[in-house]
Coordinates of C-alpha atoms in Angstrom, one line a residue:
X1 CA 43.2 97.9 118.2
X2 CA 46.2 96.5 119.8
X3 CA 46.3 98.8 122.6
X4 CA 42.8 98.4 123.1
X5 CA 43.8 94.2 123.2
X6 CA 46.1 95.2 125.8
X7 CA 44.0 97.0 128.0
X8 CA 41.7 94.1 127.9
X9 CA 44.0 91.1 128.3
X10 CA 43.4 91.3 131.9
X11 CA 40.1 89.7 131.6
X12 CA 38.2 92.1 134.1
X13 CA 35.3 93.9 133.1
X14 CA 36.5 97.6 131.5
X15 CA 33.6 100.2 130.9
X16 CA 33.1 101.8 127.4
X17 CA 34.0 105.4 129.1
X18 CA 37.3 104.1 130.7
X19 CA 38.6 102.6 127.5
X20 CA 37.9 105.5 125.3
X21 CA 39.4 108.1 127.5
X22 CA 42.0 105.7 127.9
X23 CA 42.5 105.5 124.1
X24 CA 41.3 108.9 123.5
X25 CA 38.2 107.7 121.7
X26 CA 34.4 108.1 121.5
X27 CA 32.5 105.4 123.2
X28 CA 31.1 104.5 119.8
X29 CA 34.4 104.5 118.2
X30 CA 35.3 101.9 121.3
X31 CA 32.6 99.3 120.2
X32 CA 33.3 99.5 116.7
X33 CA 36.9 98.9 117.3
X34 CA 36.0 96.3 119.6
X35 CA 33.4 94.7 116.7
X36 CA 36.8 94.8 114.1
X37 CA 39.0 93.1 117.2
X38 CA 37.0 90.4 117.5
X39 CA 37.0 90.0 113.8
X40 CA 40.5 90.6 113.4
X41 CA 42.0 88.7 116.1
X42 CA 39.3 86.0 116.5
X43 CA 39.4 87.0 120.5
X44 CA 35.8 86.1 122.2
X45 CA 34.4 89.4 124.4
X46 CA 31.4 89.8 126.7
X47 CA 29.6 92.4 127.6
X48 CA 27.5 93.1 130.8
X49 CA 25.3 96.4 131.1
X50 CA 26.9 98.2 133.4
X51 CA 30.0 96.7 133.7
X52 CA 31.7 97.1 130.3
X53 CA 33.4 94.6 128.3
X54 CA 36.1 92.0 128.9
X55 CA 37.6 88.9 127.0
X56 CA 36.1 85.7 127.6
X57 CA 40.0 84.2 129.1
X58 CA 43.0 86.2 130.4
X59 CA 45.9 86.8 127.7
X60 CA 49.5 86.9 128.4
X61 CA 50.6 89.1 125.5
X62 CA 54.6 89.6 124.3
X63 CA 56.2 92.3 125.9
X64 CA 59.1 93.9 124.1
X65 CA 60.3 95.5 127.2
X66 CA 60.8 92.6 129.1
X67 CA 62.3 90.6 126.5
X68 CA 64.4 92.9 126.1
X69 CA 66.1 93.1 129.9
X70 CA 65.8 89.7 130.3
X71 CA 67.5 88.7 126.9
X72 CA 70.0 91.4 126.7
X73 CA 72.5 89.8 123.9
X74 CA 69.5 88.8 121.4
X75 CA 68.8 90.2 118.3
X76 CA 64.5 90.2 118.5
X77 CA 61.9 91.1 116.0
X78 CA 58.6 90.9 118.2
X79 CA 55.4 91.2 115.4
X80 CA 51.9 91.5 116.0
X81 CA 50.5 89.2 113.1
X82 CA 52.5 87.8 110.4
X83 CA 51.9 84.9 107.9
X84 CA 54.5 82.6 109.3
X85 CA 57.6 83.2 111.9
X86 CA 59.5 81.1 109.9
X87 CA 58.7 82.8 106.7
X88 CA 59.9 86.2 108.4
X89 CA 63.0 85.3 109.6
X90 CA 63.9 84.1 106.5
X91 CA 63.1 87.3 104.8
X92 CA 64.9 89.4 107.0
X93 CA 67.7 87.5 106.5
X94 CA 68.9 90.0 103.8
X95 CA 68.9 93.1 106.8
X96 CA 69.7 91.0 110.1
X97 CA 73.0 90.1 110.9
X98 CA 72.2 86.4 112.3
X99 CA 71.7 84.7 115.2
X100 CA 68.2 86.5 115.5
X101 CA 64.8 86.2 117.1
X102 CA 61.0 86.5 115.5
X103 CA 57.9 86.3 117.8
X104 CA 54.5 87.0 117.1
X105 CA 51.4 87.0 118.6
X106 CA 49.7 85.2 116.0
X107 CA 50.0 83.7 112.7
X108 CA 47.7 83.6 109.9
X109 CA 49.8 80.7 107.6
X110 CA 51.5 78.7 110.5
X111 CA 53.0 75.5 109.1
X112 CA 54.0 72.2 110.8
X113 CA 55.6 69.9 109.1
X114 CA 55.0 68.0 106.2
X115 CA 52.8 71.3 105.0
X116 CA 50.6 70.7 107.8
X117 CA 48.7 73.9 109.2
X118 CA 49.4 75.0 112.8
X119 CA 46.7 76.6 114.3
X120 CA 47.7 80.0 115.5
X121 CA 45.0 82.2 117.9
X122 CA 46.2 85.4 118.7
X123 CA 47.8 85.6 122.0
X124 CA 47.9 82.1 123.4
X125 CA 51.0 80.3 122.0
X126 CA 54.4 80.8 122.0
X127 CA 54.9 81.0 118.0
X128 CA 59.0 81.1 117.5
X129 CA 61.6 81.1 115.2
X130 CA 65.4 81.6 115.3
X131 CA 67.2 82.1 113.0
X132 CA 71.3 80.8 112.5
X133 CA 74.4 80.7 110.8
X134 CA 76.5 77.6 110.4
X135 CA 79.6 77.4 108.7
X136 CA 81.3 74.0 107.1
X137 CA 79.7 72.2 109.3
X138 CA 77.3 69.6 108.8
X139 CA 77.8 68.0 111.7
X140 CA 75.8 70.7 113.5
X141 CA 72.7 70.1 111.6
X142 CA 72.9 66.2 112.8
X143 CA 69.8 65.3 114.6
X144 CA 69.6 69.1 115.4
X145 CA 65.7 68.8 115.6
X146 CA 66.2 66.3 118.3
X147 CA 68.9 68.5 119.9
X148 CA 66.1 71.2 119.9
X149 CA 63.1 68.8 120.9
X150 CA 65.4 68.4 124.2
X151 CA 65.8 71.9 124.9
X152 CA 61.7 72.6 124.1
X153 CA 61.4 69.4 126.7
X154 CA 63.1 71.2 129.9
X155 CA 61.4 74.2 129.0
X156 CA 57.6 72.9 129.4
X157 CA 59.3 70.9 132.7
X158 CA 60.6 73.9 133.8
X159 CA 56.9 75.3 133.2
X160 CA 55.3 72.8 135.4
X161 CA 54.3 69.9 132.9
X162 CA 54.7 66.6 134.0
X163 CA 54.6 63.6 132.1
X164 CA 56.1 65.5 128.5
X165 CA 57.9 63.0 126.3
X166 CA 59.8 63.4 122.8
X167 CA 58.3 61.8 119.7
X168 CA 60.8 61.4 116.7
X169 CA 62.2 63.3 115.1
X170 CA 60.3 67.0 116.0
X171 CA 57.2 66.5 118.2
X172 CA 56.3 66.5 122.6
X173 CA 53.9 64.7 123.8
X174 CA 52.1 64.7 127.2
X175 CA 50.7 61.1 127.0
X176 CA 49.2 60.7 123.4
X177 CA 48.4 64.8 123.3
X178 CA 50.8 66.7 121.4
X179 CA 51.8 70.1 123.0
X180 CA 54.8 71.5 120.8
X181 CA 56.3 71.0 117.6
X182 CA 59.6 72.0 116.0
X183 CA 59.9 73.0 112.0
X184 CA 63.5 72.9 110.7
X185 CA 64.3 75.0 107.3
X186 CA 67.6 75.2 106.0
X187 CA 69.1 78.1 103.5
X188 CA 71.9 77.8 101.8
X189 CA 75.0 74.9 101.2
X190 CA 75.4 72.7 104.1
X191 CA 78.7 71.7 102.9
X192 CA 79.3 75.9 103.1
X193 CA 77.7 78.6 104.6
X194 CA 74.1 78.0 105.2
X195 CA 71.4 79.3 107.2
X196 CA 68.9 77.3 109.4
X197 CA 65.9 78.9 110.9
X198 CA 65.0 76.6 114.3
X199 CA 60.5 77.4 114.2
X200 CA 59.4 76.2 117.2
X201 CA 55.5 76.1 118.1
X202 CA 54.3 75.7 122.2
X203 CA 50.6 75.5 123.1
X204 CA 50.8 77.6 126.3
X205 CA 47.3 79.1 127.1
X206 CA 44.8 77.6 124.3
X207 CA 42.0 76.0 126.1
X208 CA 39.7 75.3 123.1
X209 CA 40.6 75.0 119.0
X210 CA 39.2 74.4 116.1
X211 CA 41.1 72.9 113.1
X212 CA 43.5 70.6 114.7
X213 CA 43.1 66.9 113.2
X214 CA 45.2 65.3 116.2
X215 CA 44.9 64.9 120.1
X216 CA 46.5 68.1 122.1
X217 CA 47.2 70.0 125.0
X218 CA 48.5 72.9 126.6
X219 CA 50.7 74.0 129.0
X220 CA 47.4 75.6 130.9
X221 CA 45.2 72.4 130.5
X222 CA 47.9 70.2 131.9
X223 CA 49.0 73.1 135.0
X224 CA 45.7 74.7 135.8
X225 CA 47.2 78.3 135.8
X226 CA 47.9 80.6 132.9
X227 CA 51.3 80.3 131.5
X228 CA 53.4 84.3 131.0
X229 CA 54.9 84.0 127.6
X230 CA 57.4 86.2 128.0
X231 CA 58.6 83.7 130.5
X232 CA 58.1 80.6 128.5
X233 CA 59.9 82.6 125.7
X234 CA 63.0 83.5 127.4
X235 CA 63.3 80.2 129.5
X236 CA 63.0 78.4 125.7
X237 CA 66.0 81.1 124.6
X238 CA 67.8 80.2 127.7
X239 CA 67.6 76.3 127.2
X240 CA 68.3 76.6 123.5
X241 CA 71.7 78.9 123.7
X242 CA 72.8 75.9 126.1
X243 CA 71.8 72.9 123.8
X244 CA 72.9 74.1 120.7
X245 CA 76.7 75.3 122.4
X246 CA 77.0 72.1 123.6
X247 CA 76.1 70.4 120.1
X248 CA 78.7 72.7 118.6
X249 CA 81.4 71.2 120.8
X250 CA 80.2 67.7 121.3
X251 CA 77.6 66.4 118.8
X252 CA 74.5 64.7 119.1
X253 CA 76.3 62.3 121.3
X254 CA 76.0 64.3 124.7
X255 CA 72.4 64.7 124.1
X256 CA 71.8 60.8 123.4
X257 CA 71.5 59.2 126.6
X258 CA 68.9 62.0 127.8
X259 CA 67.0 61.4 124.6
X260 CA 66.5 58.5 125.1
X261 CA 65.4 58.6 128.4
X262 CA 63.2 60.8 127.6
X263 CA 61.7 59.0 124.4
X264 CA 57.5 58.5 124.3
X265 CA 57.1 56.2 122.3
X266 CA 60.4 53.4 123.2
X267 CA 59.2 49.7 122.9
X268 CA 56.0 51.0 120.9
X269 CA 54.7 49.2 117.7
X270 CA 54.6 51.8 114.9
X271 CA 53.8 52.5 111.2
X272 CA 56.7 54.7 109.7
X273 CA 55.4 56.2 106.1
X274 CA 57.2 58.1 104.2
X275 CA 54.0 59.4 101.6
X276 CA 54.4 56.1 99.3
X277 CA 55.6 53.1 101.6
X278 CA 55.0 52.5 105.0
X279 CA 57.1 50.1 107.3
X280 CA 55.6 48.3 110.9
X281 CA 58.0 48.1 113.6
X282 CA 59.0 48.6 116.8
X283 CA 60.7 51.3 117.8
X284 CA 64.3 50.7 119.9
X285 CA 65.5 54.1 120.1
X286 CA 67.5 56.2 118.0
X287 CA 71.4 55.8 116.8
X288 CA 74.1 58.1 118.2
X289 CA 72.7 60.3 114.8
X290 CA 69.7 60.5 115.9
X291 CA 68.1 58.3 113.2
X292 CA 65.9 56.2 114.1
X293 CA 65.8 52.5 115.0
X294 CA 63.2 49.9 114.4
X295 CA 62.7 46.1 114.7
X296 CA 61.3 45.3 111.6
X297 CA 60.8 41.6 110.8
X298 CA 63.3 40.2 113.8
X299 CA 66.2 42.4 112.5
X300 CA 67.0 46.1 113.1
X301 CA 66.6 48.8 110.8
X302 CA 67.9 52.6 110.9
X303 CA 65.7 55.6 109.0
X304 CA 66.2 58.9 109.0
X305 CA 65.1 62.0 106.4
X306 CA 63.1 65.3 107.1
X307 CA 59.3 63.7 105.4
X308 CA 59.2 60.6 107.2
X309 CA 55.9 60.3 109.3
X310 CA 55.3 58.2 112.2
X311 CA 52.2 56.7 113.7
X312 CA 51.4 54.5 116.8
X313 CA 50.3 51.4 115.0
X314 CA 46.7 51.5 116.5
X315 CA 45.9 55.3 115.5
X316 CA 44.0 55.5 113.0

């Protein structure tokens, strides 16, 4: 079924007798494989008599090859379907020398922060995780989810979106739509040898969706044009392998002045919860940390921690 996926991803019409001598297959064995796809992989097909079958939208699947030539020095594990990138790298940690790369075409158990569900169709996103060693340092795990939000940030600019902003400490935003996320997990003794697996979730192609409880977008609703993930993928390795060299040598501090530039939600009034209290304030950036700072009651306060939750005061 997934070379049948790929001979369809096109999204022109292919007949019944071109795809089974292309797969070396009965034309009924073609439609029941096509009946399990659509089941499978959730993918929408039509059919016209005469003309065959294609997929309702044009997919832009993960090629191995490419990603190969175009990111020579990297360790990648390219998967089909898989619970949760994250999850993987983690469990390959045992037989992968780190820094390494998981990619999959879809997940069934994709996870935001917070426990939060991230919706997953086969094919559209970019679903990413990398995986890294760091040593006695824990100054390299300072605001490194904003360090990563900024590299995420010149990738969909470099993509063709306009208007993307960062929302603290882990989300983009084009206007009030959110369009990637980031998921930090760490493994291991900061204060030692740990590992950090950097799960990074862009909505590149998805034009409709089911199950998401928030405002979004995607790369191809805000461009008009479908988005090649294998570009999107290595331009995101690209950017990264800069940010996170330059946070090795200089800290969150090179990164802050950008950050805040870049910052959606500056001067905003906003409810910061952390699942028992909640706190109104107005956000005035965030400290050379990358914690973030509020006005609360005409005086400033600093907050920072992975299960904080913030809001824009009006949504609901």
């Amino acid at each position: 079924m997934v070379q049948l996926l790929r001979l369809l991803a096109d999204g022109r019409f292919h007949s019944g007798e071109e795809l089974g001598r292309l797969l070396g297959i009965s034309r009924s064995a073609v439609w029941k494989q096509l009946r399990q796809l659509q089941i499978e992989s959730g993918v929408r097909l039509c059919s016209v008599r005469g003309k065959g079958y294609r997929l309702e939208q044009p997919l832009s699947l993960l090629s191995a090859d490419f990603l190969a030539k175009r990111l020579p020095n990297v360790r990648l594990r390219l998967e089909e379907r898989v619970d949760s990138t994250n999850a993987t790298a983690l469990a390959l940690l045992p037989d992968i020398l780190p820094p390494f790369l998981v990619m999959a075409e879809a997940q069934t158990a994709g996870r935001g922060r917070r426990g939060r569900q991230w919706v997953s169709p086969h094919g559209e996103n970019l679903y990413f995780s990398q995986l890294i060693r760091i040593e006695r340092s824990v100054s390299q795990l300072q605001a490194l989810s904003l360090v990563v939000g900024l590299a995420v940030l010149r990738t969909l600019r470099q993509a063709g979106v306009a208007g993307v902003g960062l929302k603290w400490p882990n989300d983009l935003l084009v206007g009030t739509k959110k369009i990637a996320g980031i998921l930090l997990e760490l493994n291991g003794d900061p204060a030692d040898i740990c590992h950090v697996v950097i799960g990074v979730g862009i909505n590149a192609n998805m034009l409709t969706a089911d199950g998401i409880d928030q405002d979004w977008t995607s790369i191809r609703l805000e461009t008009g044009r479908l988005v090649d993930r294998n570009e999107l993928a290595a331009s995101l390795v690209e950017a990264l392998e800069r940010c996170l060299s330059l946070h090795r040598e200089q800290g969150f501090a090179a990164f802050h002045e950008e950050w805040e530039h870049n910052h959606a939600w500056h001067g905003c009034l906003v409810r910061l919860t952390n699942g028992v209290s909640e706190i109104t304030g107005t956000v005035l950036g965030v400290t050379v940390d990358g914690a973030l700072r509020l006005a609360v009651d005409g005086g400033e306060q600093v907050y920072s921690g992975g299960e904080l939750s913030l809001r824009l005061q009006h949504d609901s």
